[in-house]
PDB file of C-alpha atoms in Angstrom:
ATOM      1  CA  UNK A   1       8.297   7.101 -13.772  1.00 92.00           C
ATOM      2  CA  UNK A   2      11.276   6.075 -11.824  1.00 96.00           C
ATOM      3  CA  UNK A   3      10.413   2.967  -9.745  1.00 97.00           C
ATOM      4  CA  UNK A   4      12.572   1.424  -7.004  1.00 97.00           C
ATOM      5  CA  UNK A   5      11.912  -1.865  -5.590  1.00 97.00           C
ATOM      6  CA  UNK A   6      12.727  -2.769  -1.927  1.00 97.00           C
ATOM      7  CA  UNK A   7      13.406  -6.398  -1.371  1.00 96.00           C
ATOM      8  CA  UNK A   8      15.492  -9.385   0.130  1.00 93.00           C
ATOM      9  CA  UNK A   9      16.409 -12.554  -1.310  1.00 86.00           C
ATOM     10  CA  UNK A  10      18.461 -15.496   0.138  1.00 79.00           C
ATOM     11  CA  UNK A  11      18.039 -19.272   0.324  1.00 75.00           C
ATOM     12  CA  UNK A  12      16.801 -21.439   3.184  1.00 70.00           C
ATOM     13  CA  UNK A  13      19.796 -23.739   2.899  1.00 67.00           C
ATOM     14  CA  UNK A  14      22.848 -21.705   4.264  1.00 64.00           C
ATOM     15  CA  UNK A  15      25.325 -23.875   2.556  1.00 60.00           C
ATOM     16  CA  UNK A  16      23.589 -22.586  -0.921  1.00 61.00           C
ATOM     17  CA  UNK A  17      23.997 -19.082   0.295  1.00 60.00           C
ATOM     18  CA  UNK A  18      27.746 -19.579   0.732  1.00 62.00           C
ATOM     19  CA  UNK A  19      28.401 -21.938  -2.257  1.00 62.00           C
ATOM     20  CA  UNK A  20      26.049 -20.639  -5.049  1.00 73.00           C
ATOM     21  CA  UNK A  21      28.578 -18.498  -6.909  1.00 82.00           C
ATOM     22  CA  UNK A  22      25.798 -16.646  -8.926  1.00 85.00           C
ATOM     23  CA  UNK A  23      24.038 -15.855  -5.664  1.00 84.00           C
ATOM     24  CA  UNK A  24      27.409 -14.643  -4.142  1.00 86.00           C
ATOM     25  CA  UNK A  25      28.105 -12.650  -7.097  1.00 91.00           C
ATOM     26  CA  UNK A  26      24.591 -10.792  -7.195  1.00 92.00           C
ATOM     27  CA  UNK A  27      25.008  -9.983  -3.572  1.00 90.00           C
ATOM     28  CA  UNK A  28      28.602  -8.550  -3.971  1.00 93.00           C
ATOM     29  CA  UNK A  29      26.964  -6.429  -7.111  1.00 96.00           C
ATOM     30  CA  UNK A  30      24.130  -5.317  -4.659  1.00 96.00           C
ATOM     31  CA  UNK A  31      26.383  -4.265  -1.842  1.00 95.00           C
ATOM     32  CA  UNK A  32      25.833  -0.227  -2.640  1.00 96.00           C
ATOM     33  CA  UNK A  33      22.081  -0.662  -2.733  1.00 97.00           C
ATOM     34  CA  UNK A  34      22.399  -2.255   0.686  1.00 96.00           C
ATOM     35  CA  UNK A  35      20.163  -0.511   3.270  1.00 95.00           C
ATOM     36  CA  UNK A  36      20.801  -0.267   7.050  1.00 93.00           C
ATOM     37  CA  UNK A  37      17.918  -2.367   8.126  1.00 92.00           C
ATOM     38  CA  UNK A  38      17.790  -6.084   7.882  1.00 93.00           C
ATOM     39  CA  UNK A  39      15.030  -8.698   7.510  1.00 92.00           C
ATOM     40  CA  UNK A  40      15.704 -11.819   9.963  1.00 88.00           C
ATOM     41  CA  UNK A  41      19.405 -11.444   9.314  1.00 86.00           C
ATOM     42  CA  UNK A  42      19.019 -10.816   5.712  1.00 89.00           C
ATOM     43  CA  UNK A  43      20.198  -7.741   3.691  1.00 93.00           C
ATOM     44  CA  UNK A  44      17.664  -5.475   2.182  1.00 96.00           C
ATOM     45  CA  UNK A  45      18.188  -3.629  -1.060  1.00 97.00           C
ATOM     46  CA  UNK A  46      16.486  -0.670  -3.041  1.00 97.00           C
ATOM     47  CA  UNK A  47      17.171  -0.372  -6.518  1.00 98.00           C
ATOM     48  CA  UNK A  48      15.851   0.900  -9.770  1.00 98.00           C
ATOM     49  CA  UNK A  49      13.830  -1.770 -11.317  1.00 97.00           C
ATOM     50  CA  UNK A  50      14.770  -0.910 -14.895  1.00 97.00           C
ATOM     51  CA  UNK A  51      18.203  -1.574 -14.295  1.00 97.00           C
ATOM     52  CA  UNK A  52      20.281  -4.522 -15.565  1.00 97.00           C
ATOM     53  CA  UNK A  53      21.214  -5.611 -12.125  1.00 97.00           C
ATOM     54  CA  UNK A  54      17.901  -5.959 -10.935  1.00 97.00           C
ATOM     55  CA  UNK A  55      17.023  -7.934 -14.254  1.00 97.00           C
ATOM     56  CA  UNK A  56      19.810 -10.490 -13.172  1.00 95.00           C
ATOM     57  CA  UNK A  57      18.338 -10.815  -9.825  1.00 95.00           C
ATOM     58  CA  UNK A  58      14.990 -11.607 -11.191  1.00 95.00           C
ATOM     59  CA  UNK A  59      16.327 -13.944 -13.799  1.00 93.00           C
ATOM     60  CA  UNK A  60      18.312 -15.793 -10.882  1.00 91.00           C
ATOM     61  CA  UNK A  61      15.264 -16.176  -8.811  1.00 90.00           C
ATOM     62  CA  UNK A  62      13.110 -17.486 -11.507  1.00 89.00           C
ATOM     63  CA  UNK A  63      15.688 -19.657 -12.664  1.00 86.00           C
ATOM     64  CA  UNK A  64      16.426 -21.179  -9.110  1.00 80.00           C
ATOM     65  CA  UNK A  65      13.048 -21.856  -7.667  1.00 70.00           C
ATOM     66  CA  UNK A  66      14.151 -25.411  -7.040  1.00 65.00           C
ATOM     67  CA  UNK A  67      16.827 -24.152  -4.635  1.00 65.00           C
ATOM     68  CA  UNK A  68      14.036 -22.805  -2.238  1.00 73.00           C
ATOM     69  CA  UNK A  69      15.113 -19.208  -3.103  1.00 80.00           C
ATOM     70  CA  UNK A  70      13.269 -16.727  -0.863  1.00 85.00           C
ATOM     71  CA  UNK A  71      12.550 -13.548  -2.577  1.00 90.00           C
ATOM     72  CA  UNK A  72      10.392 -10.949  -0.767  1.00 93.00           C
ATOM     73  CA  UNK A  73       9.362  -7.471  -2.150  1.00 95.00           C
ATOM     74  CA  UNK A  74       8.549  -5.115   0.805  1.00 94.00           C
ATOM     75  CA  UNK A  75       7.729  -2.236  -1.344  1.00 95.00           C
ATOM     76  CA  UNK A  76       7.791  -0.089  -4.662  1.00 96.00           C
ATOM     77  CA  UNK A  77       8.697   3.696  -4.594  1.00 96.00           C
ATOM     78  CA  UNK A  78       7.074   5.515  -7.530  1.00 97.00           C
ATOM     79  CA  UNK A  79       8.686   8.851  -8.326  1.00 96.00           C
ATOM     80  CA  UNK A  80       6.721  10.771 -10.882  1.00 96.00           C
ATOM     81  CA  UNK A  81       7.442  13.970 -13.030  1.00 95.00           C
ATOM     82  CA  UNK A  82       4.835  16.815 -13.418  1.00 95.00           C
ATOM     83  CA  UNK A  83       3.538  15.302 -16.639  1.00 96.00           C
ATOM     84  CA  UNK A  84       2.951  11.921 -15.108  1.00 96.00           C
ATOM     85  CA  UNK A  85       1.167  13.342 -12.011  1.00 96.00           C
ATOM     86  CA  UNK A  86      -1.246  15.324 -14.040  1.00 96.00           C
ATOM     87  CA  UNK A  87      -1.807  12.138 -16.284  1.00 97.00           C
ATOM     88  CA  UNK A  88      -3.171  10.111 -13.471  1.00 98.00           C
ATOM     89  CA  UNK A  89      -6.818  10.105 -12.684  1.00 98.00           C
ATOM     90  CA  UNK A  90      -6.669   9.115  -8.908  1.00 98.00           C
ATOM     91  CA  UNK A  91      -4.077   7.792  -6.381  1.00 98.00           C
ATOM     92  CA  UNK A  92      -3.346   5.136  -3.733  1.00 98.00           C
ATOM     93  CA  UNK A  93      -1.715   6.319  -0.737  1.00 97.00           C
ATOM     94  CA  UNK A  94       1.259   4.137   0.218  1.00 95.00           C
ATOM     95  CA  UNK A  95       1.786   2.381   3.565  1.00 90.00           C
ATOM     96  CA  UNK A  96       3.027   5.465   5.691  1.00 91.00           C
ATOM     97  CA  UNK A  97       6.387   5.352   7.440  1.00 90.00           C
ATOM     98  CA  UNK A  98       4.981   6.371  10.858  1.00 93.00           C
ATOM     99  CA  UNK A  99       2.694   4.526  13.201  1.00 92.00           C
ATOM    100  CA  UNK A 100       0.285   5.225  16.009  1.00 92.00           C
ATOM    101  CA  UNK A 101      -0.488   2.531  18.769  1.00 93.00           C
ATOM    102  CA  UNK A 102      -3.862   0.887  19.673  1.00 94.00           C
ATOM    103  CA  UNK A 103      -4.843  -0.179  23.102  1.00 95.00           C
ATOM    104  CA  UNK A 104      -4.071  -3.884  24.259  1.00 93.00           C
ATOM    105  CA  UNK A 105      -7.436  -3.910  26.064  1.00 94.00           C
ATOM    106  CA  UNK A 106      -9.747  -2.315  23.138  1.00 93.00           C
ATOM    107  CA  UNK A 107     -10.420  -4.126  19.990  1.00 90.00           C
ATOM    108  CA  UNK A 108     -10.890  -1.862  16.816  1.00 92.00           C
ATOM    109  CA  UNK A 109     -14.051  -3.976  15.449  1.00 89.00           C
ATOM    110  CA  UNK A 110     -14.505  -4.783  11.908  1.00 94.00           C
ATOM    111  CA  UNK A 111     -17.610  -6.515  10.263  1.00 94.00           C
ATOM    112  CA  UNK A 112     -15.591  -9.665   9.421  1.00 96.00           C
ATOM    113  CA  UNK A 113     -16.656 -12.735   7.361  1.00 97.00           C
ATOM    114  CA  UNK A 114     -16.301 -15.909   9.233  1.00 96.00           C
ATOM    115  CA  UNK A 115     -15.460 -17.809   6.162  1.00 97.00           C
ATOM    116  CA  UNK A 116     -12.812 -15.748   4.214  1.00 97.00           C
ATOM    117  CA  UNK A 117     -11.772 -13.519   6.927  1.00 96.00           C
ATOM    118  CA  UNK A 118     -12.397 -10.398   4.701  1.00 97.00           C
ATOM    119  CA  UNK A 119     -13.092  -7.251   6.885  1.00 96.00           C
ATOM    120  CA  UNK A 120     -15.367  -4.109   6.545  1.00 94.00           C
ATOM    121  CA  UNK A 121     -15.152  -1.120   8.715  1.00 93.00           C
ATOM    122  CA  UNK A 122     -18.400  -0.650  10.775  1.00 92.00           C
ATOM    123  CA  UNK A 123     -19.567   2.949  11.910  1.00 93.00           C
ATOM    124  CA  UNK A 124     -18.015   2.167  15.349  1.00 94.00           C
ATOM    125  CA  UNK A 125     -15.286   4.785  16.263  1.00 96.00           C
ATOM    126  CA  UNK A 126     -11.860   3.497  16.336  1.00 96.00           C
ATOM    127  CA  UNK A 127      -9.233   4.016  19.411  1.00 96.00           C
ATOM    128  CA  UNK A 128      -5.691   4.721  19.602  1.00 96.00           C
ATOM    129  CA  UNK A 129      -3.044   5.554  22.406  1.00 96.00           C
ATOM    130  CA  UNK A 130      -2.190   9.618  22.855  1.00 95.00           C
ATOM    131  CA  UNK A 131       1.428   8.523  22.837  1.00 94.00           C
ATOM    132  CA  UNK A 132       4.339   8.198  20.192  1.00 93.00           C
ATOM    133  CA  UNK A 133       4.049   9.839  16.787  1.00 93.00           C
ATOM    134  CA  UNK A 134       0.445  11.023  17.498  1.00 92.00           C
ATOM    135  CA  UNK A 135       1.307  12.910  20.514  1.00 92.00           C
ATOM    136  CA  UNK A 136       4.520  14.567  19.414  1.00 93.00           C
ATOM    137  CA  UNK A 137       3.144  15.486  16.081  1.00 93.00           C
ATOM    138  CA  UNK A 138      -0.541  16.332  17.191  1.00 90.00           C
ATOM    139  CA  UNK A 139       0.036  20.163  16.015  1.00 92.00           C
ATOM    140  CA  UNK A 140       1.760  19.059  12.870  1.00 94.00           C
ATOM    141  CA  UNK A 141       0.389  17.766   9.259  1.00 95.00           C
ATOM    142  CA  UNK A 142       1.172  14.318   8.953  1.00 95.00           C
ATOM    143  CA  UNK A 143      -0.079  10.630   8.178  1.00 96.00           C
ATOM    144  CA  UNK A 144       0.388   7.510  10.416  1.00 95.00           C
ATOM    145  CA  UNK A 145      -1.162   3.907  10.430  1.00 94.00           C
ATOM    146  CA  UNK A 146      -2.634   2.200  13.176  1.00 93.00           C
ATOM    147  CA  UNK A 147      -0.312  -0.482  14.119  1.00 89.00           C
ATOM    148  CA  UNK A 148      -3.192  -3.270  14.517  1.00 83.00           C
ATOM    149  CA  UNK A 149      -4.783  -2.224  11.420  1.00 84.00           C
ATOM    150  CA  UNK A 150      -4.487  -1.112   7.842  1.00 80.00           C
ATOM    151  CA  UNK A 151      -6.312   2.187   8.711  1.00 93.00           C
ATOM    152  CA  UNK A 152      -4.397   5.403   7.816  1.00 95.00           C
ATOM    153  CA  UNK A 153      -4.644   7.947  10.468  1.00 96.00           C
ATOM    154  CA  UNK A 154      -4.652  11.912   9.295  1.00 97.00           C
ATOM    155  CA  UNK A 155      -3.611  14.271  12.057  1.00 97.00           C
ATOM    156  CA  UNK A 156      -6.281  16.926  12.444  1.00 97.00           C
ATOM    157  CA  UNK A 157      -4.484  19.894  10.849  1.00 97.00           C
ATOM    158  CA  UNK A 158      -4.046  17.754   7.642  1.00 97.00           C
ATOM    159  CA  UNK A 159      -7.672  17.211   7.954  1.00 98.00           C
ATOM    160  CA  UNK A 160      -8.310  20.755   8.380  1.00 97.00           C
ATOM    161  CA  UNK A 161      -6.584  21.406   4.971  1.00 98.00           C
ATOM    162  CA  UNK A 162      -8.395  18.976   3.129  1.00 98.00           C
ATOM    163  CA  UNK A 163     -11.685  20.420   4.112  1.00 98.00           C
ATOM    164  CA  UNK A 164     -10.431  23.740   3.230  1.00 97.00           C
ATOM    165  CA  UNK A 165      -9.685  22.489  -0.237  1.00 97.00           C
ATOM    166  CA  UNK A 166     -13.418  21.433  -0.449  1.00 97.00           C
ATOM    167  CA  UNK A 167     -13.203  17.713   0.527  1.00 98.00           C
ATOM    168  CA  UNK A 168     -16.542  16.918   2.291  1.00 98.00           C
ATOM    169  CA  UNK A 169     -16.234  16.118   6.118  1.00 97.00           C
ATOM    170  CA  UNK A 170     -18.256  12.955   5.730  1.00 97.00           C
ATOM    171  CA  UNK A 171     -15.253  11.308   4.522  1.00 98.00           C
ATOM    172  CA  UNK A 172     -13.226  11.579   7.829  1.00 98.00           C
ATOM    173  CA  UNK A 173     -14.118   9.699  10.922  1.00 97.00           C
ATOM    174  CA  UNK A 174     -12.441  10.683  14.188  1.00 97.00           C
ATOM    175  CA  UNK A 175      -9.620   8.304  16.050  1.00 96.00           C
ATOM    176  CA  UNK A 176     -10.120   8.704  19.611  1.00 96.00           C
ATOM    177  CA  UNK A 177      -8.562   8.095  22.899  1.00 96.00           C
ATOM    178  CA  UNK A 178     -10.283   6.528  25.951  1.00 96.00           C
ATOM    179  CA  UNK A 179     -10.865   9.933  27.387  1.00 95.00           C
ATOM    180  CA  UNK A 180     -12.473  10.821  23.874  1.00 95.00           C
ATOM    181  CA  UNK A 181      -9.894  13.057  22.642  1.00 96.00           C
ATOM    182  CA  UNK A 182      -9.933  13.206  18.891  1.00 96.00           C
ATOM    183  CA  UNK A 183      -6.349  12.288  17.699  1.00 96.00           C
ATOM    184  CA  UNK A 184      -6.791  12.017  13.980  1.00 97.00           C
ATOM    185  CA  UNK A 185      -9.160  11.045  11.301  1.00 97.00           C
ATOM    186  CA  UNK A 186      -9.455   7.895   9.217  1.00 97.00           C
ATOM    187  CA  UNK A 187     -11.005   7.858   5.430  1.00 97.00           C
ATOM    188  CA  UNK A 188     -14.596   6.542   5.593  1.00 97.00           C
ATOM    189  CA  UNK A 189     -16.706   6.391   2.352  1.00 97.00           C
ATOM    190  CA  UNK A 190     -19.924   4.522   0.874  1.00 96.00           C
ATOM    191  CA  UNK A 191     -18.652   5.145  -2.633  1.00 97.00           C
ATOM    192  CA  UNK A 192     -17.741   1.735  -3.781  1.00 98.00           C
ATOM    193  CA  UNK A 193     -16.091   1.407  -7.375  1.00 98.00           C
ATOM    194  CA  UNK A 194     -17.520  -0.751 -10.008  1.00 98.00           C
ATOM    195  CA  UNK A 195     -16.560  -4.453  -9.941  1.00 97.00           C
ATOM    196  CA  UNK A 196     -13.260  -5.035 -11.842  1.00 96.00           C
ATOM    197  CA  UNK A 197     -12.904  -1.211 -12.414  1.00 97.00           C
ATOM    198  CA  UNK A 198      -9.766  -1.093 -10.586  1.00 98.00           C
ATOM    199  CA  UNK A 199      -6.631  -2.996 -11.757  1.00 97.00           C
ATOM    200  CA  UNK A 200      -3.553  -3.803  -9.853  1.00 97.00           C
ATOM    201  CA  UNK A 201      -1.560  -6.555 -11.650  1.00 96.00           C
ATOM    202  CA  UNK A 202       0.674  -6.863  -8.557  1.00 97.00           C
ATOM    203  CA  UNK A 203      -2.206  -8.729  -6.923  1.00 97.00           C
ATOM    204  CA  UNK A 204      -4.191 -11.696  -8.265  1.00 96.00           C
ATOM    205  CA  UNK A 205      -7.626 -13.158  -7.791  1.00 97.00           C
ATOM    206  CA  UNK A 206      -7.660 -15.478  -4.669  1.00 96.00           C
ATOM    207  CA  UNK A 207     -11.237 -16.590  -4.339  1.00 96.00           C
ATOM    208  CA  UNK A 208     -14.920 -15.227  -4.166  1.00 97.00           C
ATOM    209  CA  UNK A 209     -16.407 -16.360  -0.799  1.00 97.00           C
ATOM    210  CA  UNK A 210     -19.080 -18.626  -0.921  1.00 97.00           C
ATOM    211  CA  UNK A 211     -20.669 -16.785   2.105  1.00 97.00           C
ATOM    212  CA  UNK A 212     -20.378 -13.098   1.892  1.00 96.00           C
ATOM    213  CA  UNK A 213     -19.675 -13.146  -1.955  1.00 97.00           C
ATOM    214  CA  UNK A 214     -16.844 -10.865  -1.552  1.00 97.00           C
ATOM    215  CA  UNK A 215     -14.027 -11.062  -4.126  1.00 98.00           C
ATOM    216  CA  UNK A 216     -10.719 -11.625  -2.325  1.00 98.00           C
ATOM    217  CA  UNK A 217      -7.418 -10.568  -4.025  1.00 98.00           C
ATOM    218  CA  UNK A 218      -3.902 -11.520  -2.672  1.00 96.00           C
ATOM    219  CA  UNK A 219      -0.339 -10.611  -3.719  1.00 94.00           C
ATOM    220  CA  UNK A 220       0.874 -11.746  -6.967  1.00 95.00           C
ATOM    221  CA  UNK A 221       4.503 -13.227  -5.806  1.00 91.00           C
ATOM    222  CA  UNK A 222       5.296 -14.243  -9.537  1.00 91.00           C
ATOM    223  CA  UNK A 223       4.961 -10.545 -10.443  1.00 95.00           C
ATOM    224  CA  UNK A 224       8.489  -9.128  -9.567  1.00 96.00           C
ATOM    225  CA  UNK A 225       8.223  -5.958 -11.239  1.00 97.00           C
ATOM    226  CA  UNK A 226       5.808  -2.941 -10.306  1.00 97.00           C
ATOM    227  CA  UNK A 227       2.978  -2.881 -12.471  1.00 96.00           C
ATOM    228  CA  UNK A 228       1.044   0.433 -13.385  1.00 96.00           C
ATOM    229  CA  UNK A 229      -2.472   0.732 -11.571  1.00 97.00           C
ATOM    230  CA  UNK A 230      -5.406   1.449 -13.693  1.00 97.00           C
ATOM    231  CA  UNK A 231      -9.099   2.397 -13.811  1.00 98.00           C
ATOM    232  CA  UNK A 232     -11.764   1.711 -16.322  1.00 97.00           C
ATOM    233  CA  UNK A 233     -14.349   4.410 -17.857  1.00 96.00           C
ATOM    234  CA  UNK A 234     -16.853   3.008 -15.412  1.00 97.00           C
ATOM    235  CA  UNK A 235     -14.577   3.315 -12.518  1.00 97.00           C
ATOM    236  CA  UNK A 236     -13.635   6.888 -13.439  1.00 98.00           C
ATOM    237  CA  UNK A 237     -17.043   7.951 -14.017  1.00 98.00           C
ATOM    238  CA  UNK A 238     -17.947   6.717 -10.297  1.00 98.00           C
ATOM    239  CA  UNK A 239     -14.764   8.542  -8.848  1.00 98.00           C
ATOM    240  CA  UNK A 240     -15.572  10.771  -5.785  1.00 98.00           C
ATOM    241  CA  UNK A 241     -12.983  12.256  -3.523  1.00 98.00           C
ATOM    242  CA  UNK A 242     -12.676   9.339  -1.295  1.00 98.00           C
ATOM    243  CA  UNK A 243     -13.443   5.818  -2.695  1.00 98.00           C
ATOM    244  CA  UNK A 244     -13.045   2.096  -2.016  1.00 98.00           C
ATOM    245  CA  UNK A 245     -12.384  -0.639  -4.320  1.00 98.00           C
ATOM    246  CA  UNK A 246     -15.118  -3.428  -5.000  1.00 98.00           C
ATOM    247  CA  UNK A 247     -12.566  -6.018  -4.361  1.00 98.00           C
ATOM    248  CA  UNK A 248     -10.825  -6.942  -1.229  1.00 98.00           C
ATOM    249  CA  UNK A 249      -7.011  -6.856  -1.099  1.00 97.00           C
ATOM    250  CA  UNK A 250      -5.258  -9.299   1.599  1.00 94.00           C
ATOM    251  CA  UNK A 251      -8.793  -8.946   3.344  1.00 95.00           C
ATOM    252  CA  UNK A 252      -9.427  -5.337   2.896  1.00 96.00           C
ATOM    253  CA  UNK A 253     -10.849  -2.856   0.426  1.00 96.00           C
ATOM    254  CA  UNK A 254      -8.389  -0.470  -0.882  1.00 96.00           C
ATOM    255  CA  UNK A 255      -8.846   3.465  -0.279  1.00 97.00           C
ATOM    256  CA  UNK A 256      -8.721   5.362  -3.888  1.00 98.00           C
ATOM    257  CA  UNK A 257      -8.518   8.980  -3.543  1.00 98.00           C
ATOM    258  CA  UNK A 258      -9.005  11.751  -6.025  1.00 98.00           C
ATOM    259  CA  UNK A 259      -6.406  13.857  -7.668  1.00 97.00           C
ATOM    260  CA  UNK A 260      -7.464  16.847  -5.350  1.00 97.00           C
ATOM    261  CA  UNK A 261      -7.223  14.646  -2.144  1.00 98.00           C
ATOM    262  CA  UNK A 262      -3.715  13.570  -3.338  1.00 98.00           C
ATOM    263  CA  UNK A 263      -2.512  16.997  -4.299  1.00 97.00           C
ATOM    264  CA  UNK A 264      -3.530  18.713  -0.885  1.00 98.00           C
ATOM    265  CA  UNK A 265      -1.709  15.706   0.871  1.00 97.00           C
ATOM    266  CA  UNK A 266       1.480  15.955  -1.286  1.00 96.00           C
ATOM    267  CA  UNK A 267       1.604  19.667  -0.720  1.00 96.00           C
ATOM    268  CA  UNK A 268       1.559  19.373   3.000  1.00 96.00           C
ATOM    269  CA  UNK A 269       3.251  16.042   3.974  1.00 95.00           C
ATOM    270  CA  UNK A 270       6.183  15.726   1.733  1.00 91.00           C
ATOM    271  CA  UNK A 271       7.164  12.329   2.940  1.00 91.00           C
ATOM    272  CA  UNK A 272       4.093  10.615   1.808  1.00 95.00           C
ATOM    273  CA  UNK A 273       4.109   8.303  -0.964  1.00 96.00           C
ATOM    274  CA  UNK A 274       1.386   7.422  -4.005  1.00 97.00           C
ATOM    275  CA  UNK A 275       0.803   4.864  -6.432  1.00 97.00           C
ATOM    276  CA  UNK A 276      -0.763   6.810  -9.447  1.00 98.00           C
ATOM    277  CA  UNK A 277      -3.666   5.151 -11.004  1.00 98.00           C
ATOM    278  CA  UNK A 278      -4.310   5.871 -14.647  1.00 98.00           C
ATOM    279  CA  UNK A 279      -7.019   5.321 -17.189  1.00 97.00           C
ATOM    280  CA  UNK A 280      -7.171   1.678 -18.638  1.00 92.00           C
ATOM    281  CA  UNK A 281      -4.661   1.237 -21.348  1.00 80.00           C
ATOM    282  CA  UNK A 282      -6.192   0.932 -24.710  1.00 64.00           C
ATOM    283  CA  UNK A 283      -6.573  -2.739 -25.790  1.00 54.00           C
ATOM    284  CA  UNK A 284      -6.957  -4.024 -21.869  1.00 53.00           C
ATOM    285  CA  UNK A 285      -9.829  -6.357 -22.051  1.00 50.00           C
ATOM    286  CA  UNK A 286     -12.867  -4.824 -20.423  1.00 50.00           C
ATOM    287  CA  UNK A 287     -14.105  -7.925 -18.848  1.00 44.00           C
ATOM    288  CA  UNK A 288     -10.992  -8.760 -16.857  1.00 43.00           C
TER     289      UNK A 288
END
């Protein structure tokens, strides 16, 4: 797999940004990987994580923690060949590039724990404004994200393609406007994967809420490389077309889709990216 990491790094102390020779040299070497956008005035870079240059960057970050170096990973881009795609047992859909807007005067409600703030989707329909991407591309096949939540919104034509491929309509819940027009659909499912069956080493255990008992995971900021997502034998046996992780990641369960669902989306929406999920590696402790 080819894995590109999108990141920024700088120091809170502006004098260090200008006088730290190694930092200045690294930024000079990274100039060819600089992207057009910036993050609060800092340059953003995208580079293959398996390069010597990225290793130099991560070594610098680890060796200069006392210099208050701020290192932020925005995303990983995973490119798979045919064999790697076929070897995956499931997929996670990455954060899409397009947005659709929610209403300022309508809250899309979750069942939220008052202690840990983890959120579970209720049966209530969500609302979106019929404008922007969702309006301009209403007759296209595409995916966006609600700007105030983490819900993926599939445009109607894409959902029709998924249904034609045999994906049950029970996995799709409409997103509507104030006038009750269906603008798209989000994934819904009652199929929760077994506890600890989904493994994502780019996240780490945060807590188990004493109130709701939900297991909360958070970003592992010490892990500076993309780690392969894995699923245990029990998780693979429990897989359906649309699934949710038992654990909550940054307060929400992750959606994991079958290879069939991912293939239909891949064929019809080329700009959508995926994280492949593979069978748990041999030797990986079953109780982790």
